[in-house]
Amino acid sequence: GHFFYAGRTLHDHQAYGLLSVENIITKSSNIGAAKIGIRLGDNRLYQYIRAFGFGERTLIPLPGESAGLVPAVSKWSKVSVAQIPMGQGIAVTPLQMVMAMSAIANHGVLMRPMLVDRLEEPDGRLAARYDPQPVRQLASREAIEEMVTALKTVVTPDGTAVKAHMDHYTVAGKTGTAQKVENGHYVQKFFSSFIGFFPADNPELCISVVMDEPKDEHYGGAVSAPVFKAIAERAANYLDLKPDIPADQ
């Protein structure tokens, strides 16, 4: 449950012992994520962060979009390579997070976010249509498939978001519990989130639920996962999505 690195002690929610990479995602292990970052090294970690779209605007056609904050490697401290994989030391937007998770759902292809599919005249005639725009391939399909397999475990009884489990659809997703910064220091206030997509192997929807300073509990799996499930079930019913889990399971 404790990992000493570069003069700092990193903490996990509990002492997990030895974890596989899949287990690190299942349990949302800070120490496991930190060790993966260390194995990657500063430059490769930074390259993947930027490849997933963090640190730059998505170019969605709305004013005031933030690029977030991803410092250059030259500005990292010795412990940054371990802290950034845990979510500390950078700042990202909810839209960037959905864009990144949707890329995993989309076989590793990062797509430009779209607001509307088309514009119509009052009489119904088509005025303009907007086509999906791929940005880049993030990783091999094989690597992405392994990531989807790991993300499915997050909503199992062993994972951090069992409350996001759906009866008729396989969900792949990830919890988030990010500390807020005030006056340059992390404080005991949180952004709590769950982002997931379903059906996991043939996705139709990606939904993000983010709560700013939730009361009573602050873990994403406790406060955001149940809201994801409620939204997802109603959306699936409205869109008449075909279930991928047989009724007798």
PDB file of C-alpha atoms in Angstrom:
ATOM      1  CA  GLY A   1       0.000   0.000   0.000  1.00  0.00           C
ATOM      2  CA  HIS A   2       3.036   2.306   0.103  1.00  0.00           C
ATOM      3  CA  PHE A   3       5.690   2.961  -2.551  1.00  0.00           C
ATOM      4  CA  PHE A   4       8.718   5.139  -1.881  1.00  0.00           C
ATOM      5  CA  TYR A   5      10.059   6.884  -5.003  1.00  0.00           C
ATOM      6  CA  ALA A   6      12.238   9.978  -5.573  1.00  0.00           C
ATOM      7  CA  GLY A   7      11.833  11.167  -2.006  1.00  0.00           C
ATOM      8  CA  ARG A   8       8.044  10.758  -1.940  1.00  0.00           C
ATOM      9  CA  THR A   9       5.750   8.063  -0.577  1.00  0.00           C
ATOM     10  CA  LEU A  10       2.899   7.138  -2.917  1.00  0.00           C
ATOM     11  CA  HIS A  11      -0.220   5.527  -1.452  1.00  0.00           C
ATOM     12  CA  ASP A  12      -2.873   3.080  -2.626  1.00  0.00           C
ATOM     13  CA  HIS A  13      -6.447   2.738  -1.373  1.00  0.00           C
ATOM     14  CA  GLN A  14      -5.328  -0.455   0.352  1.00  0.00           C
ATOM     15  CA  ALA A  15      -2.393  -2.878   0.266  1.00  0.00           C
ATOM     16  CA  TYR A  16      -3.064  -4.979  -2.833  1.00  0.00           C
ATOM     17  CA  GLY A  17       0.127  -6.981  -3.088  1.00  0.00           C
ATOM     18  CA  LEU A  18       1.237  -8.197  -6.508  1.00  0.00           C
ATOM     19  CA  LEU A  19      -1.001  -7.003  -9.368  1.00  0.00           C
ATOM     20  CA  SER A  20      -1.002  -7.690 -13.103  1.00  0.00           C
ATOM     21  CA  VAL A  21      -1.475  -4.738 -15.467  1.00  0.00           C
ATOM     22  CA  GLU A  22      -5.126  -5.756 -15.847  1.00  0.00           C
ATOM     23  CA  ASN A  23      -5.509  -5.883 -12.055  1.00  0.00           C
ATOM     24  CA  ILE A  24      -4.001  -2.387 -11.790  1.00  0.00           C
ATOM     25  CA  ILE A  25      -6.908  -1.111 -13.904  1.00  0.00           C
ATOM     26  CA  THR A  26      -9.460  -3.280 -12.095  1.00  0.00           C
ATOM     27  CA  LYS A  27      -8.406  -1.958  -8.692  1.00  0.00           C
ATOM     28  CA  SER A  28      -7.429   1.553  -9.875  1.00  0.00           C
ATOM     29  CA  SER A  29      -4.049   1.126  -8.207  1.00  0.00           C
ATOM     30  CA  ASN A  30      -2.086   4.365  -7.905  1.00  0.00           C
ATOM     31  CA  ILE A  31       1.145   2.492  -7.214  1.00  0.00           C
ATOM     32  CA  GLY A  32       0.620   0.181 -10.183  1.00  0.00           C
ATOM     33  CA  ALA A  33      -0.004   3.155 -12.487  1.00  0.00           C
ATOM     34  CA  ALA A  34       3.088   4.889 -11.100  1.00  0.00           C
ATOM     35  CA  LYS A  35       5.260   1.842 -11.781  1.00  0.00           C
ATOM     36  CA  ILE A  36       3.983   1.622 -15.366  1.00  0.00           C
ATOM     37  CA  GLY A  37       4.900   5.290 -15.806  1.00  0.00           C
ATOM     38  CA  ILE A  38       8.380   4.631 -14.472  1.00  0.00           C
ATOM     39  CA  ARG A  39       8.795   1.688 -16.879  1.00  0.00           C
ATOM     40  CA  LEU A  40       7.742   3.905 -19.801  1.00  0.00           C
ATOM     41  CA  GLY A  41      10.082   6.731 -18.839  1.00  0.00           C
ATOM     42  CA  ASP A  42       9.547  10.466 -19.049  1.00  0.00           C
ATOM     43  CA  ASN A  43       9.624  10.899 -22.825  1.00  0.00           C
ATOM     44  CA  ARG A  44       7.453   7.924 -23.820  1.00  0.00           C
ATOM     45  CA  LEU A  45       4.901   8.749 -21.134  1.00  0.00           C
ATOM     46  CA  TYR A  46       4.728  12.346 -22.357  1.00  0.00           C
ATOM     47  CA  GLN A  47       4.369  11.205 -25.984  1.00  0.00           C
ATOM     48  CA  TYR A  48       1.417   8.955 -25.149  1.00  0.00           C
ATOM     49  CA  ILE A  49      -0.273  11.651 -23.055  1.00  0.00           C
ATOM     50  CA  ARG A  50      -0.087  14.056 -25.988  1.00  0.00           C
ATOM     51  CA  ALA A  51      -1.082  11.369 -28.523  1.00  0.00           C
ATOM     52  CA  PHE A  52      -4.340  10.786 -26.642  1.00  0.00           C
ATOM     53  CA  GLY A  53      -5.194  14.476 -27.087  1.00  0.00           C
ATOM     54  CA  PHE A  54      -4.318  15.859 -23.669  1.00  0.00           C
ATOM     55  CA  GLY A  55      -2.666  19.268 -23.540  1.00  0.00           C
ATOM     56  CA  GLU A  56      -4.333  20.599 -26.699  1.00  0.00           C
ATOM     57  CA  ARG A  57      -7.760  21.886 -27.634  1.00  0.00           C
ATOM     58  CA  THR A  58     -10.081  19.440 -29.381  1.00  0.00           C
ATOM     59  CA  LEU A  59     -11.134  22.255 -31.787  1.00  0.00           C
ATOM     60  CA  ILE A  60     -14.787  21.709 -31.028  1.00  0.00           C
ATOM     61  CA  PRO A  61     -16.658  24.730 -32.513  1.00  0.00           C
ATOM     62  CA  LEU A  62     -17.467  26.417 -29.206  1.00  0.00           C
ATOM     63  CA  PRO A  63     -15.684  29.407 -27.646  1.00  0.00           C
ATOM     64  CA  GLY A  64     -13.579  29.271 -24.505  1.00  0.00           C
ATOM     65  CA  GLU A  65     -12.268  25.710 -24.714  1.00  0.00           C
ATOM     66  CA  SER A  66      -9.317  24.999 -22.443  1.00  0.00           C
ATOM     67  CA  ALA A  67      -6.314  22.985 -23.592  1.00  0.00           C
ATOM     68  CA  GLY A  68      -5.751  21.686 -20.077  1.00  0.00           C
ATOM     69  CA  LEU A  69      -2.256  21.568 -18.623  1.00  0.00           C
ATOM     70  CA  VAL A  70       0.442  19.082 -19.634  1.00  0.00           C
ATOM     71  CA  PRO A  71       3.872  20.485 -18.714  1.00  0.00           C
ATOM     72  CA  ALA A  72       6.813  19.783 -21.003  1.00  0.00           C
ATOM     73  CA  VAL A  73       9.181  17.064 -19.795  1.00  0.00           C
ATOM     74  CA  SER A  74      11.808  19.736 -19.123  1.00  0.00           C
ATOM     75  CA  LYS A  75       9.522  21.079 -16.376  1.00  0.00           C
ATOM     76  CA  TRP A  76       8.919  17.724 -14.671  1.00  0.00           C
ATOM     77  CA  SER A  77      10.315  16.959 -11.252  1.00  0.00           C
ATOM     78  CA  LYS A  78      11.983  13.639 -10.445  1.00  0.00           C
ATOM     79  CA  VAL A  79       8.698  12.258  -9.113  1.00  0.00           C
ATOM     80  CA  SER A  80       6.500  13.467 -12.020  1.00  0.00           C
ATOM     81  CA  VAL A  81       6.878  10.235 -14.006  1.00  0.00           C
ATOM     82  CA  ALA A  82       5.244   8.399 -11.068  1.00  0.00           C
ATOM     83  CA  GLN A  83       2.664  11.021 -10.099  1.00  0.00           C
ATOM     84  CA  ILE A  84       1.302  11.881 -13.545  1.00  0.00           C
ATOM     85  CA  PRO A  85       0.016   8.318 -14.220  1.00  0.00           C
ATOM     86  CA  MET A  86      -1.928   8.685 -10.957  1.00  0.00           C
ATOM     87  CA  GLY A  87      -3.510  11.868 -12.314  1.00  0.00           C
ATOM     88  CA  GLN A  88      -1.461  14.422 -10.367  1.00  0.00           C
ATOM     89  CA  GLY A  89       0.622  17.138 -11.980  1.00  0.00           C
ATOM     90  CA  ILE A  90      -1.543  17.567 -15.074  1.00  0.00           C
ATOM     91  CA  ALA A  91      -5.022  18.985 -15.743  1.00  0.00           C
ATOM     92  CA  VAL A  92      -7.426  17.709 -18.391  1.00  0.00           C
ATOM     93  CA  THR A  93     -10.954  18.593 -19.478  1.00  0.00           C
ATOM     94  CA  PRO A  94     -13.977  16.268 -19.334  1.00  0.00           C
ATOM     95  CA  LEU A  95     -14.231  16.466 -23.136  1.00  0.00           C
ATOM     96  CA  GLN A  96     -10.617  15.346 -23.529  1.00  0.00           C
ATOM     97  CA  MET A  97     -11.298  12.404 -21.226  1.00  0.00           C
ATOM     98  CA  VAL A  98     -14.334  11.330 -23.258  1.00  0.00           C
ATOM     99  CA  MET A  99     -12.354  11.767 -26.479  1.00  0.00           C
ATOM    100  CA  ALA A 100      -9.575   9.508 -25.128  1.00  0.00           C
ATOM    101  CA  MET A 101     -11.959   6.831 -23.830  1.00  0.00           C
ATOM    102  CA  SER A 102     -13.907   6.897 -27.093  1.00  0.00           C
ATOM    103  CA  ALA A 103     -10.643   6.274 -28.944  1.00  0.00           C
ATOM    104  CA  ILE A 104     -10.205   3.067 -26.957  1.00  0.00           C
ATOM    105  CA  ALA A 105     -13.792   2.120 -27.815  1.00  0.00           C
ATOM    106  CA  ASN A 106     -13.010   2.897 -31.471  1.00  0.00           C
ATOM    107  CA  HIS A 107     -10.167   0.350 -31.864  1.00  0.00           C
ATOM    108  CA  GLY A 108      -7.540   2.960 -31.005  1.00  0.00           C
ATOM    109  CA  VAL A 109      -8.565   5.647 -33.509  1.00  0.00           C
ATOM    110  CA  LEU A 110      -8.765   9.112 -31.947  1.00  0.00           C
ATOM    111  CA  MET A 111     -11.661  11.054 -33.478  1.00  0.00           C
ATOM    112  CA  ARG A 112     -12.373  14.781 -33.613  1.00  0.00           C
ATOM    113  CA  PRO A 113     -15.435  15.524 -31.420  1.00  0.00           C
ATOM    114  CA  MET A 114     -18.593  16.552 -33.286  1.00  0.00           C
ATOM    115  CA  LEU A 115     -21.523  18.594 -31.996  1.00  0.00           C
ATOM    116  CA  VAL A 116     -24.021  17.870 -34.774  1.00  0.00           C
ATOM    117  CA  ASP A 117     -24.329  15.380 -37.613  1.00  0.00           C
ATOM    118  CA  ARG A 118     -26.117  17.718 -40.019  1.00  0.00           C
ATOM    119  CA  LEU A 119     -28.011  20.996 -40.404  1.00  0.00           C
ATOM    120  CA  GLU A 120     -31.458  21.100 -41.976  1.00  0.00           C
ATOM    121  CA  GLU A 121     -33.587  23.899 -43.431  1.00  0.00           C
ATOM    122  CA  PRO A 122     -37.003  24.518 -41.809  1.00  0.00           C
ATOM    123  CA  ASP A 123     -38.611  22.497 -44.625  1.00  0.00           C
ATOM    124  CA  GLY A 124     -36.340  19.552 -43.912  1.00  0.00           C
ATOM    125  CA  ARG A 125     -33.893  20.006 -46.779  1.00  0.00           C
ATOM    126  CA  LEU A 126     -30.292  19.201 -45.963  1.00  0.00           C
ATOM    127  CA  ALA A 127     -28.200  22.359 -45.526  1.00  0.00           C
ATOM    128  CA  ALA A 128     -24.902  20.807 -44.398  1.00  0.00           C
ATOM    129  CA  ARG A 129     -23.524  17.446 -43.291  1.00  0.00           C
ATOM    130  CA  TYR A 130     -20.438  16.923 -41.160  1.00  0.00           C
ATOM    131  CA  ASP A 131     -18.341  13.807 -41.620  1.00  0.00           C
ATOM    132  CA  PRO A 132     -16.413  12.070 -38.807  1.00  0.00           C
ATOM    133  CA  GLN A 133     -12.759  13.123 -38.743  1.00  0.00           C
ATOM    134  CA  PRO A 134     -10.095  10.647 -37.593  1.00  0.00           C
ATOM    135  CA  VAL A 135      -7.084  12.286 -35.953  1.00  0.00           C
ATOM    136  CA  ARG A 136      -4.599   9.414 -35.509  1.00  0.00           C
ATOM    137  CA  GLN A 137      -4.161   5.769 -34.551  1.00  0.00           C
ATOM    138  CA  LEU A 138      -2.994   5.565 -30.932  1.00  0.00           C
ATOM    139  CA  ALA A 139      -1.870   1.963 -30.643  1.00  0.00           C
ATOM    140  CA  SER A 140      -2.245  -1.432 -32.270  1.00  0.00           C
ATOM    141  CA  ARG A 141      -5.691  -3.037 -32.314  1.00  0.00           C
ATOM    142  CA  GLU A 142      -4.259  -5.895 -30.234  1.00  0.00           C
ATOM    143  CA  ALA A 143      -3.113  -3.524 -27.486  1.00  0.00           C
ATOM    144  CA  ILE A 144      -6.451  -1.718 -27.524  1.00  0.00           C
ATOM    145  CA  GLU A 145      -8.344  -5.030 -27.283  1.00  0.00           C
ATOM    146  CA  GLU A 146      -6.335  -5.897 -24.179  1.00  0.00           C
ATOM    147  CA  MET A 147      -7.218  -2.500 -22.717  1.00  0.00           C
ATOM    148  CA  VAL A 148     -10.932  -3.064 -23.386  1.00  0.00           C
ATOM    149  CA  THR A 149     -10.685  -6.476 -21.700  1.00  0.00           C
ATOM    150  CA  ALA A 150      -9.126  -4.806 -18.654  1.00  0.00           C
ATOM    151  CA  LEU A 151     -11.716  -2.010 -18.593  1.00  0.00           C
ATOM    152  CA  LYS A 152     -14.509  -4.607 -18.523  1.00  0.00           C
ATOM    153  CA  THR A 153     -13.205  -5.855 -15.185  1.00  0.00           C
ATOM    154  CA  VAL A 154     -13.741  -2.450 -13.555  1.00  0.00           C
ATOM    155  CA  VAL A 155     -17.513  -3.062 -13.327  1.00  0.00           C
ATOM    156  CA  THR A 156     -17.167  -6.567 -11.860  1.00  0.00           C
ATOM    157  CA  PRO A 157     -17.409  -7.302  -8.113  1.00  0.00           C
ATOM    158  CA  ASP A 158     -13.599  -7.174  -7.993  1.00  0.00           C
ATOM    159  CA  GLY A 159     -13.459  -3.708  -9.572  1.00  0.00           C
ATOM    160  CA  THR A 160     -13.980  -0.144  -8.410  1.00  0.00           C
ATOM    161  CA  ALA A 161     -17.271   0.432 -10.274  1.00  0.00           C
ATOM    162  CA  VAL A 162     -19.536  -2.550  -9.718  1.00  0.00           C
ATOM    163  CA  LYS A 163     -22.381  -0.004  -9.424  1.00  0.00           C
ATOM    164  CA  ALA A 164     -21.958   0.750 -13.142  1.00  0.00           C
ATOM    165  CA  HIS A 165     -22.664  -2.878 -14.088  1.00  0.00           C
ATOM    166  CA  MET A 166     -25.632  -3.241 -16.457  1.00  0.00           C
ATOM    167  CA  ASP A 167     -27.836  -6.307 -16.660  1.00  0.00           C
ATOM    168  CA  HIS A 168     -28.139  -6.468 -20.450  1.00  0.00           C
ATOM    169  CA  TYR A 169     -24.989  -4.757 -21.736  1.00  0.00           C
ATOM    170  CA  THR A 170     -21.273  -5.322 -21.172  1.00  0.00           C
ATOM    171  CA  VAL A 171     -19.703  -2.113 -19.870  1.00  0.00           C
ATOM    172  CA  ALA A 172     -16.046  -1.089 -20.152  1.00  0.00           C
ATOM    173  CA  GLY A 173     -15.015   1.933 -18.133  1.00  0.00           C
ATOM    174  CA  LYS A 174     -12.849   3.580 -15.536  1.00  0.00           C
ATOM    175  CA  THR A 175     -13.383   5.407 -12.268  1.00  0.00           C
ATOM    176  CA  GLY A 176     -11.621   8.648 -11.418  1.00  0.00           C
ATOM    177  CA  THR A 177     -11.119  10.440  -8.106  1.00  0.00           C
ATOM    178  CA  ALA A 178      -9.079  13.605  -8.669  1.00  0.00           C
ATOM    179  CA  GLN A 179      -7.976  15.965  -5.914  1.00  0.00           C
ATOM    180  CA  LYS A 180      -8.582  19.660  -6.484  1.00  0.00           C
ATOM    181  CA  VAL A 181      -5.871  22.318  -6.324  1.00  0.00           C
ATOM    182  CA  GLU A 182      -6.246  25.528  -4.343  1.00  0.00           C
ATOM    183  CA  ASN A 183      -3.486  28.138  -4.123  1.00  0.00           C
ATOM    184  CA  GLY A 184      -1.048  25.747  -5.765  1.00  0.00           C
ATOM    185  CA  HIS A 185      -1.642  22.854  -3.352  1.00  0.00           C
ATOM    186  CA  TYR A 186      -3.785  19.713  -3.430  1.00  0.00           C
ATOM    187  CA  VAL A 187      -6.664  19.865  -0.948  1.00  0.00           C
ATOM    188  CA  GLN A 188      -9.197  17.346   0.338  1.00  0.00           C
ATOM    189  CA  LYS A 189     -11.790  18.284  -2.283  1.00  0.00           C
ATOM    190  CA  PHE A 190     -12.492  16.070  -5.275  1.00  0.00           C
ATOM    191  CA  PHE A 191     -13.729  15.659  -8.813  1.00  0.00           C
ATOM    192  CA  SER A 192     -15.258  12.185  -8.915  1.00  0.00           C
ATOM    193  CA  SER A 193     -16.000  10.494 -12.205  1.00  0.00           C
ATOM    194  CA  PHE A 194     -16.869   7.401 -14.159  1.00  0.00           C
ATOM    195  CA  ILE A 195     -16.460   7.165 -17.931  1.00  0.00           C
ATOM    196  CA  GLY A 196     -17.671   4.085 -19.731  1.00  0.00           C
ATOM    197  CA  PHE A 197     -18.847   2.721 -23.075  1.00  0.00           C
ATOM    198  CA  PHE A 198     -21.172  -0.095 -24.079  1.00  0.00           C
ATOM    199  CA  PRO A 199     -21.725  -2.636 -25.482  1.00  0.00           C
ATOM    200  CA  ALA A 200     -18.026  -3.018 -24.782  1.00  0.00           C
ATOM    201  CA  ASP A 201     -17.032  -5.047 -27.858  1.00  0.00           C
ATOM    202  CA  ASN A 202     -19.279  -3.181 -30.306  1.00  0.00           C
ATOM    203  CA  PRO A 203     -19.761   0.226 -28.678  1.00  0.00           C
ATOM    204  CA  GLU A 204     -22.670   2.535 -29.361  1.00  0.00           C
ATOM    205  CA  LEU A 205     -22.386   5.055 -26.509  1.00  0.00           C
ATOM    206  CA  CYS A 206     -19.670   6.566 -24.343  1.00  0.00           C
ATOM    207  CA  ILE A 207     -20.960   8.380 -21.268  1.00  0.00           C
ATOM    208  CA  SER A 208     -19.042  10.458 -18.740  1.00  0.00           C
ATOM    209  CA  VAL A 209     -20.387  11.390 -15.317  1.00  0.00           C
ATOM    210  CA  VAL A 210     -18.323  13.931 -13.367  1.00  0.00           C
ATOM    211  CA  MET A 211     -19.230  15.310  -9.936  1.00  0.00           C
ATOM    212  CA  ASP A 212     -17.627  18.408  -8.451  1.00  0.00           C
ATOM    213  CA  GLU A 213     -17.088  18.036  -4.702  1.00  0.00           C
ATOM    214  CA  PRO A 214     -19.663  15.297  -4.035  1.00  0.00           C
ATOM    215  CA  LYS A 215     -20.870  15.098  -0.466  1.00  0.00           C
ATOM    216  CA  ASP A 216     -20.529  12.131   1.914  1.00  0.00           C
ATOM    217  CA  GLU A 217     -18.459   9.915  -0.431  1.00  0.00           C
ATOM    218  CA  HIS A 218     -15.869  11.006  -2.982  1.00  0.00           C
ATOM    219  CA  TYR A 219     -14.796   7.886  -4.871  1.00  0.00           C
ATOM    220  CA  GLY A 220     -15.964   7.820  -8.493  1.00  0.00           C
ATOM    221  CA  GLY A 221     -17.172   4.247  -8.176  1.00  0.00           C
ATOM    222  CA  ALA A 222     -19.477   5.179  -5.308  1.00  0.00           C
ATOM    223  CA  VAL A 223     -21.000   8.440  -6.558  1.00  0.00           C
ATOM    224  CA  SER A 224     -20.630   8.582 -10.360  1.00  0.00           C
ATOM    225  CA  ALA A 225     -20.970   4.926 -11.372  1.00  0.00           C
ATOM    226  CA  PRO A 226     -24.641   4.587 -10.278  1.00  0.00           C
ATOM    227  CA  VAL A 227     -25.526   7.739 -12.244  1.00  0.00           C
ATOM    228  CA  PHE A 228     -23.783   6.314 -15.308  1.00  0.00           C
ATOM    229  CA  LYS A 229     -25.896   3.169 -15.012  1.00  0.00           C
ATOM    230  CA  ALA A 230     -29.135   5.144 -14.711  1.00  0.00           C
ATOM    231  CA  ILE A 231     -28.343   7.295 -17.742  1.00  0.00           C
ATOM    232  CA  ALA A 232     -27.055   4.352 -19.784  1.00  0.00           C
ATOM    233  CA  GLU A 233     -30.145   2.210 -19.163  1.00  0.00           C
ATOM    234  CA  ARG A 234     -32.533   4.982 -20.204  1.00  0.00           C
ATOM    235  CA  ALA A 235     -30.425   5.872 -23.249  1.00  0.00           C
ATOM    236  CA  ALA A 236     -30.191   2.240 -24.340  1.00  0.00           C
ATOM    237  CA  ASN A 237     -33.946   1.867 -24.049  1.00  0.00           C
ATOM    238  CA  TYR A 238     -34.592   5.106 -25.948  1.00  0.00           C
ATOM    239  CA  LEU A 239     -32.190   4.148 -28.759  1.00  0.00           C
ATOM    240  CA  ASP A 240     -33.403   0.528 -28.778  1.00  0.00           C
ATOM    241  CA  LEU A 241     -29.871  -0.849 -28.553  1.00  0.00           C
ATOM    242  CA  LYS A 242     -29.495  -4.591 -28.951  1.00  0.00           C
ATOM    243  CA  PRO A 243     -28.364  -6.244 -25.673  1.00  0.00           C
ATOM    244  CA  ASP A 244     -25.131  -8.244 -25.769  1.00  0.00           C
ATOM    245  CA  ILE A 245     -25.821 -10.193 -22.554  1.00  0.00           C
ATOM    246  CA  PRO A 246     -28.415 -12.981 -22.868  1.00  0.00           C
ATOM    247  CA  ALA A 247     -31.474 -12.561 -20.651  1.00  0.00           C
ATOM    248  CA  ASP A 248     -30.757 -15.778 -18.727  1.00  0.00           C
ATOM    249  CA  GLN A 249     -27.296 -14.606 -17.533  1.00  0.00           C
TER     250      GLN A 249
END
